[in-house]
């Protein structure tokens, strides 16, 4: 078993272990599946893959014989010794010609085989890009899915905050109407009530924006969303392990490697022009005219063509292909760094969110305890109205921050899996059919 197969086997084994039966909520799985199979970006990538399939068929056609049929009809004006002897000097007559030629390429400097290999690598790259696009759309689906859930919860928090401020305002207005509290307290409570209303409206607007983003990515409005389960148990233990898996499984890197193979095959195709071309040609033709009568011609020819000079165009084309190989190699290195950066950022975001979550939970508990205590103390005159209102705002901010922290931690888990190229596998969502490669499309391994 080769090293490449060993790496692939280890990646598949890791993916199987990382995909428990309930890796994510069913609603999220359905949203991702719908997005992956209906999003225009994925469909466009799939069309590019299908176009590459047709390119391979065109390249393979070079192995087959070429059949050409020709026909001509018209008038011929002929003046020769033979026609003059026949009394047809300077005469014009009708001529009808029909023929067929079959040409079979025998040797072309490995041009057809190089083109077949180039198109095979193109198919492989297109298939990998379908997979990479599907992984990207899956991650974006997770992002908009989680954002809708987060905004739904922050809207609920905003509504609870508004109700709390409304309750305080009603109490202050009752006290002001009875002359127990000052009108200034009523104005202060009214201003904070207006702020709570504005905060709620802002959260509602953000929710509508999240719904719009969901519709754009998934292609359908969100319905019946539920919080996805945590994937912490299936994440790699270390950032280095995540990077190793990403290096072996991310489809973007596979596309980059296929681009190098395509460029190398293109250079072999360019070099084929430096070789002679050998063809077997079989032809048959019939010519009918009034002078010579009917003439039948049959031929079997072995033709050799060898270009000696074309203005150094062939050499320049070979050099061009060499630079394109270098470009593809550098693009692969760029992709490798991008994948490493993506995994590193996702892992750092996950670690940071995980560390912050405990503090944010404590922040909520402490602000809630402060709010309750201030409410009791305000009723017996030990706290001012400003203290009570500040405590309510602090509680609103704490709950919002905690919910945001929870969803940030959850989203970062999916980011890590997407950075490794294993998000669809973990969610148990089948990739588009165009992401699967045919067997034997490459004439020789890299």
Short mmCIF file of C-alpha atoms in Angstrom, two decimals:
data_model
loop_
_atom_site.label_atom_id
_atom_site.label_comp_id
_atom_site.label_asym_id
_atom_site.label_seq_id
_atom_site.Cartn_x
_atom_site.Cartn_y
_atom_site.Cartn_z
CA UNK A 1 0.00 0.00 0.00
CA UNK A 2 1.42 3.37 -1.04
CA UNK A 3 1.91 6.32 1.29
CA UNK A 4 -0.92 8.23 -0.42
CA UNK A 5 -3.33 5.35 0.15
CA UNK A 6 -2.24 5.09 3.77
CA UNK A 7 -2.97 8.77 4.30
CA UNK A 8 -6.34 8.45 2.60
CA UNK A 9 -7.26 5.41 4.69
CA UNK A 10 -6.33 7.23 7.91
CA UNK A 11 -8.42 10.26 6.92
CA UNK A 12 -11.46 8.12 6.12
CA UNK A 13 -11.06 6.28 9.41
CA UNK A 14 -10.86 9.58 11.29
CA UNK A 15 -13.96 10.85 9.48
CA UNK A 16 -15.89 7.68 10.37
CA UNK A 17 -14.95 8.07 14.04
CA UNK A 18 -15.84 11.76 13.96
CA UNK A 19 -19.37 11.20 12.68
CA UNK A 20 -21.60 9.88 15.47
CA UNK A 21 -25.23 9.07 14.66
CA UNK A 22 -26.42 12.41 16.08
CA UNK A 23 -23.50 14.68 15.21
CA UNK A 24 -25.87 17.61 14.62
CA UNK A 25 -29.54 18.46 14.87
CA UNK A 26 -31.58 17.04 12.03
CA UNK A 27 -32.85 20.47 11.04
CA UNK A 28 -29.29 21.70 10.49
CA UNK A 29 -28.46 18.61 8.45
CA UNK A 30 -31.50 19.23 6.26
CA UNK A 31 -30.60 22.89 5.75
CA UNK A 32 -27.03 22.01 4.78
CA UNK A 33 -28.19 19.26 2.44
CA UNK A 34 -30.63 21.60 0.71
CA UNK A 35 -28.03 24.34 0.37
CA UNK A 36 -25.34 22.02 -0.97
CA UNK A 37 -27.60 20.60 -3.66
CA UNK A 38 -29.40 23.81 -4.70
CA UNK A 39 -26.99 26.70 -4.14
CA UNK A 40 -26.02 28.36 -7.47
CA UNK A 41 -22.32 28.37 -6.57
CA UNK A 42 -22.29 24.60 -6.11
CA UNK A 43 -24.37 24.07 -9.25
CA UNK A 44 -22.00 26.28 -11.25
CA UNK A 45 -19.03 24.29 -9.99
CA UNK A 46 -20.86 21.11 -10.96
CA UNK A 47 -21.42 22.46 -14.48
CA UNK A 48 -17.70 23.16 -14.78
CA UNK A 49 -17.05 19.55 -13.80
CA UNK A 50 -19.48 18.30 -16.47
CA UNK A 51 -17.82 20.55 -19.04
CA UNK A 52 -14.47 19.00 -18.10
CA UNK A 53 -15.98 15.55 -18.73
CA UNK A 54 -16.83 16.62 -22.26
CA UNK A 55 -13.30 17.92 -22.71
CA UNK A 56 -11.98 14.44 -21.90
CA UNK A 57 -14.27 12.94 -24.54
CA UNK A 58 -12.87 15.40 -27.07
CA UNK A 59 -9.30 14.45 -26.16
CA UNK A 60 -10.00 10.72 -26.44
CA UNK A 61 -11.46 11.28 -29.91
CA UNK A 62 -7.88 11.78 -31.10
CA UNK A 63 -7.34 8.02 -30.82
CA UNK A 64 -10.16 7.29 -33.29
CA UNK A 65 -10.02 7.54 -37.09
CA UNK A 66 -11.24 10.68 -38.81
CA UNK A 67 -13.67 10.27 -41.74
CA UNK A 68 -14.05 13.11 -44.25
CA UNK A 69 -16.50 13.17 -47.13
CA UNK A 70 -16.09 15.67 -49.96
CA UNK A 71 -18.13 16.44 -53.03
CA UNK A 72 -17.97 19.04 -55.78
CA UNK A 73 -19.92 19.95 -58.88
CA UNK A 74 -19.44 22.69 -61.44
CA UNK A 75 -18.05 23.50 -64.83
CA UNK A 76 -14.46 23.16 -66.02
CA UNK A 77 -12.85 25.07 -68.86
CA UNK A 78 -9.98 23.01 -70.29
CA UNK A 79 -7.60 23.67 -73.23
CA UNK A 80 -4.92 21.02 -73.83
CA UNK A 81 -3.39 18.95 -76.64
CA UNK A 82 -5.75 16.06 -75.84
CA UNK A 83 -8.86 18.18 -75.94
CA UNK A 84 -7.79 19.88 -79.14
CA UNK A 85 -7.16 16.49 -80.78
CA UNK A 86 -10.69 15.53 -79.78
CA UNK A 87 -12.04 18.68 -81.33
CA UNK A 88 -12.88 20.17 -77.97
CA UNK A 89 -10.44 23.03 -77.99
CA UNK A 90 -11.12 25.72 -75.43
CA UNK A 91 -14.29 23.98 -74.35
CA UNK A 92 -16.30 24.13 -71.14
CA UNK A 93 -17.94 21.08 -69.62
CA UNK A 94 -19.63 19.86 -66.40
CA UNK A 95 -17.65 17.93 -63.80
CA UNK A 96 -18.89 16.03 -60.75
CA UNK A 97 -16.56 14.78 -58.00
CA UNK A 98 -17.23 12.74 -54.82
CA UNK A 99 -14.83 11.10 -52.42
CA UNK A 100 -14.20 9.83 -48.89
CA UNK A 101 -11.00 9.86 -46.86
CA UNK A 102 -10.30 7.92 -43.65
CA UNK A 103 -7.31 9.06 -41.60
CA UNK A 104 -5.94 7.18 -38.60
CA UNK A 105 -3.31 8.76 -36.37
CA UNK A 106 -0.49 6.30 -35.68
CA UNK A 107 1.98 8.54 -33.85
CA UNK A 108 1.78 12.20 -32.88
CA UNK A 109 4.58 12.62 -30.38
CA UNK A 110 2.29 11.52 -27.50
CA UNK A 111 0.08 14.55 -28.12
CA UNK A 112 -3.28 12.78 -27.75
CA UNK A 113 -2.19 10.82 -24.67
CA UNK A 114 -0.90 14.04 -23.09
CA UNK A 115 -4.16 15.81 -23.86
CA UNK A 116 -6.13 12.92 -22.36
CA UNK A 117 -4.03 13.15 -19.21
CA UNK A 118 -4.49 16.93 -19.12
CA UNK A 119 -8.25 16.62 -19.40
CA UNK A 120 -8.25 13.90 -16.73
CA UNK A 121 -6.39 16.21 -14.36
CA UNK A 122 -8.83 18.97 -15.26
CA UNK A 123 -11.73 16.70 -14.30
CA UNK A 124 -10.01 15.83 -11.03
CA UNK A 125 -9.45 19.50 -10.23
CA UNK A 126 -13.05 20.38 -11.12
CA UNK A 127 -14.35 17.54 -8.93
CA UNK A 128 -12.24 18.71 -6.00
CA UNK A 129 -13.51 22.25 -6.52
CA UNK A 130 -17.10 21.03 -6.37
CA UNK A 131 -16.25 19.44 -3.03
CA UNK A 132 -14.49 22.57 -1.79
CA UNK A 133 -17.41 24.77 -2.84
CA UNK A 134 -19.85 22.40 -1.14
CA UNK A 135 -17.77 22.53 2.07
CA UNK A 136 -17.77 26.33 1.90
CA UNK A 137 -21.52 26.51 1.34
CA UNK A 138 -22.05 24.03 4.19
CA UNK A 139 -20.05 26.25 6.53
CA UNK A 140 -21.94 29.34 5.39
CA UNK A 141 -25.19 27.47 5.98
CA UNK A 142 -24.08 26.64 9.51
CA UNK A 143 -23.18 30.31 9.98
CA UNK A 144 -26.56 31.68 8.88
CA UNK A 145 -28.38 28.89 10.71
CA UNK A 146 -26.62 29.67 13.98
CA UNK A 147 -27.06 33.42 13.44
CA UNK A 148 -30.83 33.06 13.06
CA UNK A 149 -30.98 31.06 16.29
CA UNK A 150 -28.80 33.58 18.09
CA UNK A 151 -30.89 36.51 16.94
CA UNK A 152 -34.09 34.72 17.94
CA UNK A 153 -32.72 34.35 21.45
CA UNK A 154 -31.45 37.94 21.62
CA UNK A 155 -34.88 39.15 20.46
CA UNK A 156 -36.43 37.14 23.29
CA UNK A 157 -33.92 38.70 25.70
CA UNK A 158 -34.78 42.14 24.33
CA UNK A 159 -38.47 41.49 24.86
CA UNK A 160 -37.83 40.39 28.46
CA UNK A 161 -35.72 43.50 28.99
CA UNK A 162 -38.51 45.68 27.60
CA UNK A 163 -41.07 44.00 29.87
CA UNK A 164 -38.83 44.60 32.89
CA UNK A 165 -38.43 48.28 32.01
CA UNK A 166 -42.16 48.56 31.34
CA UNK A 167 -42.87 47.12 34.77
CA UNK A 168 -40.46 49.57 36.43
CA UNK A 169 -41.95 52.46 34.47
CA UNK A 170 -45.49 51.52 35.51
CA UNK A 171 -44.45 51.43 39.15
CA UNK A 172 -42.64 54.78 38.91
CA UNK A 173 -45.59 56.41 37.14
CA UNK A 174 -47.96 55.13 39.81
CA UNK A 175 -45.68 56.52 42.52
CA UNK A 176 -45.36 59.85 40.68
CA UNK A 177 -49.12 60.12 40.21
CA UNK A 178 -49.59 59.51 43.94
CA UNK A 179 -46.95 62.08 44.82
CA UNK A 180 -44.65 59.48 46.40
CA UNK A 181 -41.92 59.75 43.75
CA UNK A 182 -40.55 62.71 41.85
CA UNK A 183 -41.44 63.49 38.25
CA UNK A 184 -37.70 63.38 37.45
CA UNK A 185 -37.73 59.68 38.35
CA UNK A 186 -40.58 59.17 35.89
CA UNK A 187 -38.64 60.93 33.13
CA UNK A 188 -35.61 58.77 33.87
CA UNK A 189 -37.67 55.59 33.76
CA UNK A 190 -39.31 56.76 30.54
CA UNK A 191 -35.96 57.37 28.88
CA UNK A 192 -34.70 53.90 29.81
CA UNK A 193 -37.98 52.39 28.54
CA UNK A 194 -37.42 54.11 25.20
CA UNK A 195 -33.87 52.72 25.11
CA UNK A 196 -35.19 49.22 25.79
CA UNK A 197 -37.65 49.64 22.92
CA UNK A 198 -34.86 50.80 20.62
CA UNK A 199 -32.68 47.84 21.67
CA UNK A 200 -35.51 45.43 20.91
CA UNK A 201 -36.12 47.02 17.53
CA UNK A 202 -32.42 46.71 16.70
CA UNK A 203 -32.46 43.01 17.61
CA UNK A 204 -35.58 42.47 15.50
CA UNK A 205 -33.90 44.18 12.55
CA UNK A 206 -30.81 42.02 13.00
CA UNK A 207 -33.03 38.93 13.07
CA UNK A 208 -34.63 39.95 9.79
CA UNK A 209 -31.18 40.42 8.26
CA UNK A 210 -30.20 36.95 9.49
CA UNK A 211 -33.34 35.47 7.92
CA UNK A 212 -32.53 37.19 4.63
CA UNK A 213 -28.99 35.81 4.69
CA UNK A 214 -30.38 32.35 5.44
CA UNK A 215 -32.72 32.59 2.46
CA UNK A 216 -29.87 33.65 0.18
CA UNK A 217 -27.58 30.76 1.16
CA UNK A 218 -30.10 27.95 1.68
CA UNK A 219 -32.72 29.01 -0.85
CA UNK A 220 -35.64 28.68 1.59
CA UNK A 221 -36.73 30.58 4.70
CA UNK A 222 -35.79 29.15 8.11
CA UNK A 223 -38.45 26.93 9.65
CA UNK A 224 -38.34 24.93 12.85
CA UNK A 225 -34.69 25.58 13.65
CA UNK A 226 -33.24 23.94 16.72
CA UNK A 227 -29.89 24.44 18.38
CA UNK A 228 -27.30 22.02 16.92
CA UNK A 229 -25.51 19.67 19.26
CA UNK A 230 -21.95 20.34 20.33
CA UNK A 231 -19.22 18.63 18.31
CA UNK A 232 -16.52 19.09 20.92
CA UNK A 233 -16.22 15.32 21.41
CA UNK A 234 -15.22 14.71 17.76
CA UNK A 235 -12.76 17.58 17.34
CA UNK A 236 -9.02 16.86 17.09
CA UNK A 237 -7.24 17.05 20.41
CA UNK A 238 -4.71 19.61 19.17
CA UNK A 239 -4.40 22.23 16.49
CA UNK A 240 -1.49 20.34 14.94
CA UNK A 241 -3.61 17.22 14.53
CA UNK A 242 -6.31 19.29 12.83
CA UNK A 243 -3.75 20.72 10.41
CA UNK A 244 -2.41 17.27 9.56
CA UNK A 245 -5.90 16.03 8.75
CA UNK A 246 -6.62 19.18 6.71
CA UNK A 247 -3.43 18.68 4.72
CA UNK A 248 -4.53 15.17 3.77
CA UNK A 249 -8.25 15.71 3.20
CA UNK A 250 -9.10 19.29 2.25
CA UNK A 251 -10.52 19.31 -1.31
CA UNK A 252 -8.96 22.70 -2.12
CA UNK A 253 -5.50 21.16 -1.78
CA UNK A 254 -6.55 18.26 -4.01
CA UNK A 255 -7.65 20.80 -6.63
CA UNK A 256 -4.28 22.54 -6.39
CA UNK A 257 -2.42 19.26 -6.92
CA UNK A 258 -4.64 18.48 -9.90
CA UNK A 259 -3.79 21.89 -11.39
CA UNK A 260 -0.10 20.99 -11.23
CA UNK A 261 -0.78 17.68 -12.98
CA UNK A 262 -2.81 19.49 -15.64
CA UNK A 263 0.02 21.98 -16.24
CA UNK A 264 2.57 19.16 -16.51
CA UNK A 265 0.38 17.35 -19.05
CA UNK A 266 -0.01 20.59 -20.98
CA UNK A 267 3.79 20.83 -21.24
CA UNK A 268 3.93 17.26 -22.56
CA UNK A 269 1.27 18.24 -25.10
CA UNK A 270 3.36 21.23 -26.18
CA UNK A 271 6.43 18.99 -26.57
CA UNK A 272 4.53 16.71 -28.95
CA UNK A 273 4.94 19.36 -31.65
CA UNK A 274 8.68 18.60 -31.70
CA UNK A 275 7.99 15.05 -32.95
CA UNK A 276 6.98 13.88 -36.45
CA UNK A 277 3.36 12.95 -37.08
CA UNK A 278 2.56 9.61 -38.72
CA UNK A 279 -0.89 8.91 -40.20
CA UNK A 280 -2.49 6.16 -42.25
CA UNK A 281 -4.79 7.58 -44.90
CA UNK A 282 -7.27 5.54 -46.98
CA UNK A 283 -9.20 7.33 -49.71
CA UNK A 284 -11.65 6.73 -52.52
CA UNK A 285 -12.92 9.22 -55.12
CA UNK A 286 -14.99 9.25 -58.33
CA UNK A 287 -14.82 11.99 -60.98
CA UNK A 288 -17.25 12.17 -63.89
CA UNK A 289 -16.90 14.57 -66.81
CA UNK A 290 -17.63 14.64 -70.55
CA UNK A 291 -13.95 14.62 -71.56
CA UNK A 292 -12.36 11.84 -69.50
CA UNK A 293 -15.54 10.01 -68.58
CA UNK A 294 -15.77 8.34 -65.17
CA UNK A 295 -12.56 8.07 -63.20
CA UNK A 296 -12.31 6.01 -59.98
CA UNK A 297 -9.38 6.51 -57.62
CA UNK A 298 -8.39 4.33 -54.62
CA UNK A 299 -5.44 5.08 -52.37
CA UNK A 300 -3.74 3.82 -49.21
CA UNK A 301 -1.08 6.25 -48.03
CA UNK A 302 1.28 6.34 -45.07
CA UNK A 303 1.94 10.01 -44.48
CA UNK A 304 4.71 11.52 -42.36
CA UNK A 305 4.70 15.20 -41.51
CA UNK A 306 7.54 16.81 -39.62
CA UNK A 307 7.61 20.54 -39.07
CA UNK A 308 11.16 21.90 -39.20
CA UNK A 309 10.52 25.54 -38.36
CA UNK A 310 7.54 27.51 -37.05
CA UNK A 311 9.20 30.70 -35.89
CA UNK A 312 10.22 29.14 -32.53
CA UNK A 313 6.55 29.07 -31.54
CA UNK A 314 6.76 25.47 -30.28
CA UNK A 315 9.72 26.23 -28.04
CA UNK A 316 7.96 29.29 -26.64
CA UNK A 317 4.84 27.20 -25.96
CA UNK A 318 6.93 24.66 -24.03
CA UNK A 319 8.51 27.45 -21.97
CA UNK A 320 5.08 28.94 -21.35
CA UNK A 321 3.84 25.61 -20.02
CA UNK A 322 6.86 25.40 -17.73
CA UNK A 323 6.03 28.74 -16.17
CA UNK A 324 2.41 27.65 -15.78
CA UNK A 325 3.64 24.64 -13.80
CA UNK A 326 5.54 27.00 -11.50
CA UNK A 327 2.41 29.13 -11.13
CA UNK A 328 0.33 26.08 -10.22
CA UNK A 329 2.92 25.01 -7.65
CA UNK A 330 2.87 28.44 -6.02
CA UNK A 331 -0.93 28.47 -6.06
CA UNK A 332 -0.88 25.14 -4.23
CA UNK A 333 1.47 26.59 -1.63
CA UNK A 334 -0.87 29.58 -1.26
CA UNK A 335 -3.83 27.25 -0.79
CA UNK A 336 -1.88 25.23 1.77
CA UNK A 337 -1.15 28.37 3.78
CA UNK A 338 -4.77 29.47 3.55
CA UNK A 339 -5.98 26.11 4.84
CA UNK A 340 -3.48 26.24 7.70
CA UNK A 341 -4.56 29.78 8.53
CA UNK A 342 -8.23 28.80 8.44
CA UNK A 343 -7.69 25.87 10.79
CA UNK A 344 -5.52 27.93 13.12
CA UNK A 345 -8.02 30.80 13.29
CA UNK A 346 -10.93 28.43 13.85
CA UNK A 347 -9.09 26.55 16.57
CA UNK A 348 -8.08 29.81 18.26
CA UNK A 349 -11.67 31.09 18.06
CA UNK A 350 -12.92 27.87 19.61
CA UNK A 351 -10.38 27.97 22.46
CA UNK A 352 -11.07 31.64 23.14
CA UNK A 353 -14.85 31.17 23.10
CA UNK A 354 -14.56 28.16 25.38
CA UNK A 355 -12.42 30.08 27.86
CA UNK A 356 -14.76 33.08 27.82
CA UNK A 357 -17.95 31.09 28.27
CA UNK A 358 -17.42 30.31 31.94
CA UNK A 359 -16.74 33.98 32.69
CA UNK A 360 -19.79 35.07 30.70
CA UNK A 361 -21.97 32.59 32.58
CA UNK A 362 -20.66 33.98 35.85
CA UNK A 363 -21.33 37.47 34.50
CA UNK A 364 -24.99 36.57 33.89
CA UNK A 365 -25.41 35.01 37.33
CA UNK A 366 -23.79 37.95 39.09
CA UNK A 367 -25.74 40.58 37.15
CA UNK A 368 -29.00 38.69 37.79
CA UNK A 369 -28.24 38.52 41.51
CA UNK A 370 -27.40 42.24 41.49
CA UNK A 371 -30.64 43.06 39.67
CA UNK A 372 -32.75 41.10 42.15
CA UNK A 373 -30.94 42.61 45.14
CA UNK A 374 -31.23 46.14 43.78
CA UNK A 375 -34.96 45.59 43.22
CA UNK A 376 -35.45 44.65 46.87
CA UNK A 377 -33.27 47.51 48.09
CA UNK A 378 -35.06 50.01 45.83
CA UNK A 379 -38.41 49.08 47.34
CA UNK A 380 -37.14 49.90 50.85
CA UNK A 381 -35.35 53.04 49.72
CA UNK A 382 -31.76 51.79 49.93
CA UNK A 383 -31.10 52.06 46.17
CA UNK A 384 -31.81 54.81 43.68
CA UNK A 385 -33.86 54.36 40.56
CA UNK A 386 -30.72 54.89 38.50
CA UNK A 387 -29.06 51.94 40.25
CA UNK A 388 -32.07 49.76 39.49
CA UNK A 389 -32.18 50.77 35.81
CA UNK A 390 -28.44 50.29 35.41
CA UNK A 391 -28.76 46.82 36.92
CA UNK A 392 -31.47 45.93 34.39
CA UNK A 393 -29.33 47.13 31.48
CA UNK A 394 -26.35 45.23 32.84
CA UNK A 395 -28.42 42.06 33.02
CA UNK A 396 -29.60 42.57 29.43
CA UNK A 397 -26.01 43.04 28.22
CA UNK A 398 -24.81 40.00 30.20
CA UNK A 399 -27.48 37.69 28.77
CA UNK A 400 -26.84 38.93 25.24
CA UNK A 401 -23.10 38.43 25.61
CA UNK A 402 -23.56 34.95 27.06
CA UNK A 403 -25.86 33.81 24.25
CA UNK A 404 -23.45 35.26 21.70
CA UNK A 405 -20.58 33.42 23.39
CA UNK A 406 -22.46 30.14 23.29
CA UNK A 407 -23.16 30.36 19.58
CA UNK A 408 -19.65 31.62 18.85
CA UNK A 409 -18.24 28.53 20.53
CA UNK A 410 -20.65 26.28 18.63
CA UNK A 411 -19.93 27.90 15.26
CA UNK A 412 -16.17 27.65 15.81
CA UNK A 413 -16.47 23.88 16.17
CA UNK A 414 -18.00 23.65 12.71
CA UNK A 415 -15.35 26.05 11.40
CA UNK A 416 -12.63 23.65 12.52
CA UNK A 417 -14.29 20.75 10.70
CA UNK A 418 -14.76 22.87 7.56
CA UNK A 419 -11.11 23.91 7.74
CA UNK A 420 -10.22 20.22 7.73
CA UNK A 421 -12.52 19.56 4.77
CA UNK A 422 -14.70 17.17 6.80
CA UNK A 423 -17.81 19.21 7.58
CA UNK A 424 -20.09 17.38 5.15
CA UNK A 425 -18.78 14.00 6.31
CA UNK A 426 -19.41 14.90 9.94
CA UNK A 427 -22.93 16.15 9.19
CA UNK A 428 -23.50 12.97 7.13
CA UNK A 429 -24.51 15.00 4.09
CA UNK A 430 -23.60 13.46 0.74
CA UNK A 431 -21.58 15.76 -1.52
CA UNK A 432 -22.88 16.55 -5.03
CA UNK A 433 -22.38 13.77 -7.55
CA UNK A 434 -20.01 15.98 -9.55
CA UNK A 435 -17.59 15.94 -6.61
CA UNK A 436 -16.98 12.22 -7.19
CA UNK A 437 -14.19 11.32 -9.61
CA UNK A 438 -14.26 8.57 -12.20
CA UNK A 439 -11.77 5.76 -11.91
CA UNK A 440 -8.93 5.67 -14.39
CA UNK A 441 -9.30 9.16 -15.85
CA UNK A 442 -5.59 9.80 -15.44
CA UNK A 443 -3.20 7.93 -17.74
CA UNK A 444 -0.41 7.85 -15.18
CA UNK A 445 -0.04 8.89 -11.52
CA UNK A 446 1.70 12.07 -10.48
#
